[in-house]
XYZ file of C-alpha atoms in Angstrom:
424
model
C 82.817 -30.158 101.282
C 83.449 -33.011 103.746
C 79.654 -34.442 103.578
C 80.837 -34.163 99.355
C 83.844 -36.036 99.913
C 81.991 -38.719 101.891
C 79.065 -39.057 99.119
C 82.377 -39.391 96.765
C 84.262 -42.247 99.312
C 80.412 -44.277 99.576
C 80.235 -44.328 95.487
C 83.874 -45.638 95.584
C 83.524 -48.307 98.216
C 79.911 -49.748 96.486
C 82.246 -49.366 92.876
C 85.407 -51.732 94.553
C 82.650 -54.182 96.699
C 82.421 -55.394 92.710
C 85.861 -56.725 92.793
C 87.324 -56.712 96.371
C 85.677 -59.081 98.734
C 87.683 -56.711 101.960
C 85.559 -54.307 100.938
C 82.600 -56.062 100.113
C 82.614 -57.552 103.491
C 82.819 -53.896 104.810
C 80.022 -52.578 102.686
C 77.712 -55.360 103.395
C 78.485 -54.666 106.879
C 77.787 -51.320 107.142
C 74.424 -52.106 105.477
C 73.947 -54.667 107.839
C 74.646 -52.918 111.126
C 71.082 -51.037 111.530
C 69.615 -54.534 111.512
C 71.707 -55.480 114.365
C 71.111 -52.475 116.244
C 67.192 -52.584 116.138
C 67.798 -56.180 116.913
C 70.214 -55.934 119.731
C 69.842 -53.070 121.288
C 68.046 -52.924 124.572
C 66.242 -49.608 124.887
C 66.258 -49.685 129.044
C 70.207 -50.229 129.179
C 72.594 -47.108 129.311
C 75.509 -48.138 126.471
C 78.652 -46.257 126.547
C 79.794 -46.666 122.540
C 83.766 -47.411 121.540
C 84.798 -47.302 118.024
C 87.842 -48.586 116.762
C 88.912 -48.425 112.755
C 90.339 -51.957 112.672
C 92.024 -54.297 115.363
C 95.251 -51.962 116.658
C 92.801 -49.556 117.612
C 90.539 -52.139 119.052
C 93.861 -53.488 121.396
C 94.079 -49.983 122.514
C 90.560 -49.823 123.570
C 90.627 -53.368 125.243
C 92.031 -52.195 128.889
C 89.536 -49.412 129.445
C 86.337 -51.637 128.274
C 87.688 -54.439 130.299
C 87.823 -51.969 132.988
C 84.611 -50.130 132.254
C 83.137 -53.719 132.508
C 84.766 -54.973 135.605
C 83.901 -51.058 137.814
C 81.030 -49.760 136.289
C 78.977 -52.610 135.364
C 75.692 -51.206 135.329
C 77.289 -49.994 131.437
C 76.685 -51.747 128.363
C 79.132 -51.676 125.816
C 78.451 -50.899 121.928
C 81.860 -51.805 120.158
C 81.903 -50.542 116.611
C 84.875 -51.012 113.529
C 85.287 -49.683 110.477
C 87.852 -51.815 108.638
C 86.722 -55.639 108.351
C 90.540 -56.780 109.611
C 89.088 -55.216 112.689
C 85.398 -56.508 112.500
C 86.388 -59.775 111.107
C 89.040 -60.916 113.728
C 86.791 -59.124 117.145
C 83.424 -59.602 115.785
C 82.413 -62.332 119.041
C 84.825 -60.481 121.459
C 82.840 -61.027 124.791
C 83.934 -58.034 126.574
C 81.498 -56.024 124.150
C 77.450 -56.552 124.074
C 77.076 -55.395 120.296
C 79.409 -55.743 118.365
C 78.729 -54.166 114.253
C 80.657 -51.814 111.564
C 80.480 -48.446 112.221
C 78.055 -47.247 109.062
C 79.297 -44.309 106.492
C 79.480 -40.874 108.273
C 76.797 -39.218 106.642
C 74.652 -37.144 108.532
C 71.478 -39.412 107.586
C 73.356 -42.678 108.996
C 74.956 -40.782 111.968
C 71.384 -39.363 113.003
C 69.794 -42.807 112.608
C 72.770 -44.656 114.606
C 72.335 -42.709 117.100
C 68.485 -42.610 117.549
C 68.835 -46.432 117.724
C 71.566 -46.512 120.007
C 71.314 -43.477 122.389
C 75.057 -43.694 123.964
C 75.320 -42.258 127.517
C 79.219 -41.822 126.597
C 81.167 -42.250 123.852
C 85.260 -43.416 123.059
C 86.616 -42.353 120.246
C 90.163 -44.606 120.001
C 93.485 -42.601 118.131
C 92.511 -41.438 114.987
C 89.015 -41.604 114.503
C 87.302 -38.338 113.905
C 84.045 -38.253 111.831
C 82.706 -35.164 111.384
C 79.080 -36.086 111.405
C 78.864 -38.373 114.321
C 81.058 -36.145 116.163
C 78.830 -33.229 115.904
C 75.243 -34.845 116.440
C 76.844 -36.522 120.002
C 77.777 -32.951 121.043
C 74.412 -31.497 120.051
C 73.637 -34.524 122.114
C 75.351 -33.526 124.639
C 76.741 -36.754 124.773
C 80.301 -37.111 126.567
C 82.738 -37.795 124.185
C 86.421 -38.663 124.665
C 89.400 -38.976 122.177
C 91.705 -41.827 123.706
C 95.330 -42.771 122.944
C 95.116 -39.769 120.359
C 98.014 -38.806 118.753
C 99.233 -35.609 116.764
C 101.538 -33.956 114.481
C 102.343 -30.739 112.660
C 101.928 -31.617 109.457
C 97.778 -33.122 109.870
C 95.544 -31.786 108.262
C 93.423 -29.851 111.632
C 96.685 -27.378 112.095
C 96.762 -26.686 108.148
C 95.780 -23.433 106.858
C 93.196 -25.359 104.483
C 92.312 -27.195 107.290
C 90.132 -25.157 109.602
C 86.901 -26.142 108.698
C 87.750 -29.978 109.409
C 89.653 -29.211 112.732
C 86.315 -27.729 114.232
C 85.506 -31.260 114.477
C 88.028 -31.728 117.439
C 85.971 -29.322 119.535
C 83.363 -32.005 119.780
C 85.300 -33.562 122.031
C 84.719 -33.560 125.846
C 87.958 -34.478 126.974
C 91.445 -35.494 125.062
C 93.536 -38.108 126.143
C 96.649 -38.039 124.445
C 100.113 -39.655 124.072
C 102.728 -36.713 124.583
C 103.394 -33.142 125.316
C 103.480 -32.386 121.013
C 100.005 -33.221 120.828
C 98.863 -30.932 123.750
C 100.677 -27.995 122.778
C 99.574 -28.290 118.700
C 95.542 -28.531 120.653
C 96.612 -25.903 122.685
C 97.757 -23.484 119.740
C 94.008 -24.077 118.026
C 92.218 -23.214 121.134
C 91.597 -27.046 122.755
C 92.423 -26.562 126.453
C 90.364 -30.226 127.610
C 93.472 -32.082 127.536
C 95.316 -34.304 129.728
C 98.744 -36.711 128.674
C 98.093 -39.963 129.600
C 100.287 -41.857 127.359
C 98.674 -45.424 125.263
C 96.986 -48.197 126.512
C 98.495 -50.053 124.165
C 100.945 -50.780 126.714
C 98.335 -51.571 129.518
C 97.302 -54.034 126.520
C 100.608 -56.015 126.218
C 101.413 -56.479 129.683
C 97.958 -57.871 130.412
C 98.615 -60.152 127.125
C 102.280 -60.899 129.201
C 100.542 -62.186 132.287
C 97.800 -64.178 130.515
C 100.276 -65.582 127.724
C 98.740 -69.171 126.344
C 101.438 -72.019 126.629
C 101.988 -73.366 123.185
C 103.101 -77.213 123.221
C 103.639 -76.921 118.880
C 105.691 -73.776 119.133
C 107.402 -75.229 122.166
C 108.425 -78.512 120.460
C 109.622 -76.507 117.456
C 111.752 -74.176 120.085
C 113.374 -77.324 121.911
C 116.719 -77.487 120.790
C 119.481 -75.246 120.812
C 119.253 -73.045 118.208
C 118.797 -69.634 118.963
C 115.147 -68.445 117.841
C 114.369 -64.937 115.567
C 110.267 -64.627 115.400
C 108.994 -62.378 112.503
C 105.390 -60.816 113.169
C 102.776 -58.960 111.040
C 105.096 -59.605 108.140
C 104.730 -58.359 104.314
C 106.828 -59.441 101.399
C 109.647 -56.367 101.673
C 109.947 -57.400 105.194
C 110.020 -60.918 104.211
C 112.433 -60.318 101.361
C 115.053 -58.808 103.766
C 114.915 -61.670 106.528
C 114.107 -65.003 104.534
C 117.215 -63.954 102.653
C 119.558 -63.854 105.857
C 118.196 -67.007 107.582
C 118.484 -69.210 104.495
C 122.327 -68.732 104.807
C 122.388 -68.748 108.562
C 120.831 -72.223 109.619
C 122.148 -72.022 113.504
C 118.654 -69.937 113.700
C 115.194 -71.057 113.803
C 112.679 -68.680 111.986
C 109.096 -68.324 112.996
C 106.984 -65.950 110.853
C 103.616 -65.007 111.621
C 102.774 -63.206 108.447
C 100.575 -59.817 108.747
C 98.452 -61.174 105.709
C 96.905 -64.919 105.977
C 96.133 -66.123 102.138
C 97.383 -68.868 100.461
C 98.806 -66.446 98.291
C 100.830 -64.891 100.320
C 101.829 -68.163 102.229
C 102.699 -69.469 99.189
C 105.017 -66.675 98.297
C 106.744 -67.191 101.825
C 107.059 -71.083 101.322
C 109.075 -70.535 98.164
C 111.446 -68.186 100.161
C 112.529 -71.011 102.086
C 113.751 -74.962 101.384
C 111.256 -76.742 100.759
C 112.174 -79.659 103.246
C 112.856 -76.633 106.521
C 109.111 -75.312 106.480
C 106.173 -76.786 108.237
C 102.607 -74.414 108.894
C 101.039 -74.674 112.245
C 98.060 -75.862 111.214
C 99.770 -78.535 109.620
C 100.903 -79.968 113.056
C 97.754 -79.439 114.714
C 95.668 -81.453 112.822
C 97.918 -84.101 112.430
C 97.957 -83.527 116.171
C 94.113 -84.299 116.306
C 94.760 -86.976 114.119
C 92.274 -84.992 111.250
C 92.714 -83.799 107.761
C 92.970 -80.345 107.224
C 90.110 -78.674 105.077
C 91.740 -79.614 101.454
C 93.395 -76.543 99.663
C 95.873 -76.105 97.433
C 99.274 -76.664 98.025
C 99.363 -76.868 101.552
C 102.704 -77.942 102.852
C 103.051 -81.161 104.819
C 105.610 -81.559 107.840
C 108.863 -83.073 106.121
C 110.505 -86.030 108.059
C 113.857 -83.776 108.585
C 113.389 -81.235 111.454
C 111.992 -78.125 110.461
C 114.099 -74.401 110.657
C 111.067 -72.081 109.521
C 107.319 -72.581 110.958
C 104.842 -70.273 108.883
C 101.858 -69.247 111.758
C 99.065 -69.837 109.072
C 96.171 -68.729 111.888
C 95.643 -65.665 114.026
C 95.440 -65.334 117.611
C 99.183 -66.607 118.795
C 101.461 -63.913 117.577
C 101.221 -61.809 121.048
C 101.976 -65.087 122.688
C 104.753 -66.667 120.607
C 106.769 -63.975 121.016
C 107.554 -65.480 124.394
C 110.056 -68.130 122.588
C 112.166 -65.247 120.231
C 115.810 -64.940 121.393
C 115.024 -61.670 118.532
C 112.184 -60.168 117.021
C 110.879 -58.357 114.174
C 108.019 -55.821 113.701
C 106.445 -56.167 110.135
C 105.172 -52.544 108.187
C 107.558 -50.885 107.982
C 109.027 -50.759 104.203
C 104.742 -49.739 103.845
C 102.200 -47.481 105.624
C 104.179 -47.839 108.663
C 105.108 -50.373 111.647
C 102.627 -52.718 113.520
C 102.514 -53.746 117.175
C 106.356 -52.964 118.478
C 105.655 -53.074 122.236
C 104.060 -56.860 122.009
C 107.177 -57.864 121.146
C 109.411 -55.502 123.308
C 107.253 -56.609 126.561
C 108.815 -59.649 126.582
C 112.359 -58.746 126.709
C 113.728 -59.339 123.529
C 115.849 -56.963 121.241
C 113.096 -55.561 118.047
C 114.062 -55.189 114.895
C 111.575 -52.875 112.144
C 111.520 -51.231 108.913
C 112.608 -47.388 108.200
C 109.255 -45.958 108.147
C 108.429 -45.267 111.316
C 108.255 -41.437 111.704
C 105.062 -41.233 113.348
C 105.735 -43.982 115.838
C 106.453 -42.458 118.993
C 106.893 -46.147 120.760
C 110.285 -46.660 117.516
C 111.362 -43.561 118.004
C 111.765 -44.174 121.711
C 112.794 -47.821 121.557
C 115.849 -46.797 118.653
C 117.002 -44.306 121.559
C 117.194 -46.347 124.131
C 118.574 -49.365 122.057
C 115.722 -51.552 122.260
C 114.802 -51.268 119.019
C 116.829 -51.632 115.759
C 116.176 -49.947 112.577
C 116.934 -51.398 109.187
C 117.005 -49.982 105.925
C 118.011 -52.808 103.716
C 119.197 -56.500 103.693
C 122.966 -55.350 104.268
C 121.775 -53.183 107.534
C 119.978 -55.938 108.728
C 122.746 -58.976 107.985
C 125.310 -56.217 109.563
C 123.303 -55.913 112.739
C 122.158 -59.546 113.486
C 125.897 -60.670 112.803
C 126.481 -58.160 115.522
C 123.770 -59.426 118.140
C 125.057 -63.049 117.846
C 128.264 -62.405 118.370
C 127.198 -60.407 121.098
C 124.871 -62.715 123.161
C 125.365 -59.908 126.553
C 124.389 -57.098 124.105
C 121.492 -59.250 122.842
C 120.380 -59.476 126.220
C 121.352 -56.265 127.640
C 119.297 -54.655 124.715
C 115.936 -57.163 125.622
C 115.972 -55.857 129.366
C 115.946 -52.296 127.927
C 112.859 -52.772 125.593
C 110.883 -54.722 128.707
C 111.738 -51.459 131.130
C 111.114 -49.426 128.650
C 107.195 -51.140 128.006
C 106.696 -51.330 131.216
C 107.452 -47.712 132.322
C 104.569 -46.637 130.108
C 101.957 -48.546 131.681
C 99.276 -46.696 133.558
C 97.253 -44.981 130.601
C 93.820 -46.794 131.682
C 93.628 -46.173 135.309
C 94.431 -42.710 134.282
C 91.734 -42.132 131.959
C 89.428 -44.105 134.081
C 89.924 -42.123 136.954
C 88.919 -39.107 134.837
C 86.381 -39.721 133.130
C 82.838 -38.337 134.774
C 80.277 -41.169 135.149
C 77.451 -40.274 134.330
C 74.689 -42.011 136.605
């Protein structure tokens, strides 16, 4: 049935390459990524394989290949994606030596990857379990890890209609999960290889912390007194909510760095706001470096009047511009769920996020504790920022808790490190 499904899911994704270029960039990709195999791969060299299905599951992985890289470097390191927002953004990362897409799990592509590639380990980061790859590395006998991993009760591998799948999970060599719930559901289907650990996610942000780029354009936009509120990973029923708020509130400066980067979606931002309060960060810096910018449409110009809202039209700064937010706000979560929460939290600062976050064991945490704030609508959010300005002690009192809080999870990598068996 799965191998059915996945014949299904390939005929799909070559249907929608037609008409989506995401996904044509994935499928050409995936077609692409034996090339670069028989091309890159070094047959002498012992490769220890992570895959990640798009770039929060790649910033998970980071610490332990960064670690794997700096202790064990007689390792290679295969880094593989599956979603081009992953691909596209990490795709000349230098901590990896290969870097491709991860092709289709069928069993003819998952026997030919790994002919080509011949991993002496494997990392499997969160939720990735494909059933084909999975088995053929433990016919292998390949060590194979699951890191970061996270379950509930209602997935499908602890479903009566479920069984079959879940077999998949004892492929694994070892588990290393985020909490107690996800040992005991492995424990009540038989998985007894499992150790709590916690995420690296949070090894992840306070490495970002320490190595933070200075930022001259966000700092000149930060200089004066008003108090700063920096929305990240933003999409239009986030946007919706906050644009509305600030445009009546101009003691605050408003820094968005949306979650989507097309002039579409810009656009749609820019006529949130007045036209003469927004500038775009690229629009600085290459007036900066005294250049034009590449010409497209309706690209918005610095106004002579100071600007209140700077759109972050370029990837890459969000983890560091967080640094200058008196608040913050966590994008996703009025859609499939919540993005990064703890690079914002690490740096002190009070988060705010959308209602559906459920299955984030980091929100659920942070709304206990009072680091984090959720909102349901624009009146819960107008209610509670009212109440953090005219609270500047709570404001701050609430930051210190979300830092302590991000950094009493750190740890996960020098854990799993420490566990792993080498193999020589």
């Amino acid at each position: 049935m799965y191998n059915l499904i996945i014949y299904l899911y390939q005929l799909g994704v070559m249907i929608a390459s037609l008409f989506n270029e995401k996904v044509r960039k994935m499928w050409r990709g995936e077609h692409a990524a034996f090339d670069v195999l028989r091309q890159q791969v070094d047959p002498k060299a012992k490769y220890v394989w992570f895959h990640a299905a798009s770039l929060g599951e790649f910033e998970q992985g980071r610490p332990i290949m960064e670690r794997l890289r700096q202790e064990h470097p007689e390792y290679k390191i295969l880094l593989t994606f599956f979603s081009p927002s992953g691909y596209e953004v990490r795709k000349n990362y230098e901590g990896a030596d290969i870097i491709c897409y991860l092709p289709l799990d069928t069993i003819t592509n998952a026997r030919r990857f790994l002919r080509l590639v011949r991993p002496t380990m494997a990392f499997f980061i969160k939720y990735e379990f494909w059933y084909n790859y999975l088995h053929i590395l433990k016919h292998r006998g390949v060590p194979t890890y699951s890191v970061s991993s996270i379950f509930r009760p209602g997935q499908v591998f602890f479903r009566w209609y479920g069984r079959q799948y879940g077999r998949v999970l004892k492929c694994f060599t070892h588990f290393f999960v985020q909490n107690e719930v996800s040992r005991e559901l492995l424990k009540g289907i038989g998985i007894e290889n499992v150790t709590i650990t916690g995420d690296t996610r949070f090894d992840r942000v306070l490495q970002i912390k320490g190595q933070a780029k200075q930022l001259p354009i966000i700092e000149q936009f930060v200089s004066r007194s008003e108090k700063v509120f920096v929305a990240g990973s933003s999409w239009q029923p986030d946007e919706d909510i906050f644009m509305k708020y600030f445009n009546e509130h101009p003691d605050w400066k408003l820094i968005i760095a949306p979650h989507v980067i097309g002039e579409d979606h810009l656009q749609q931002i820019v006529s949130l706001c007045k036209p003469e309060e927004v500038v775009r960060y690229t629009s600085i810096q290459n007036e900066r470096e005294g250049h034009l910018a590449p010409s497209r449409p309706h690209t918005i110009q610095p106004s002579q009047n100071t600007p209140r809202v700077l759109i972050i039209d370029c990837f890459g700064l969000l983890s560091s511009i967080y640094r200058y937010a008196d608040v913050a706000y966590v994008g996703g979560g009025f859609g499939v769920g919540i993005h990064n929460l703890p690079e914002a939290a690490v740096w002190g600062i009070p988060v705010f996020f959308g209602p559906n976050n459920e299955r984030f064991q980091e929100a659920q945490e942070l709304k206990q504790n009072g680091g984090g704030i959720e909102i349901a609508s624009y009146d819960d959010f107008a209610r509670q920022m009212d109440h953090l300005a005219a609270h500047p002690d709570e404001m701050k009192q609430r930051g210190q808790t979300a830092a302590r809080y991000v950094e009493g999870k750190a740890g996960a990598t020098a854990a799993i490190l420490r566990s792993v068996d080498w193999v020589r």
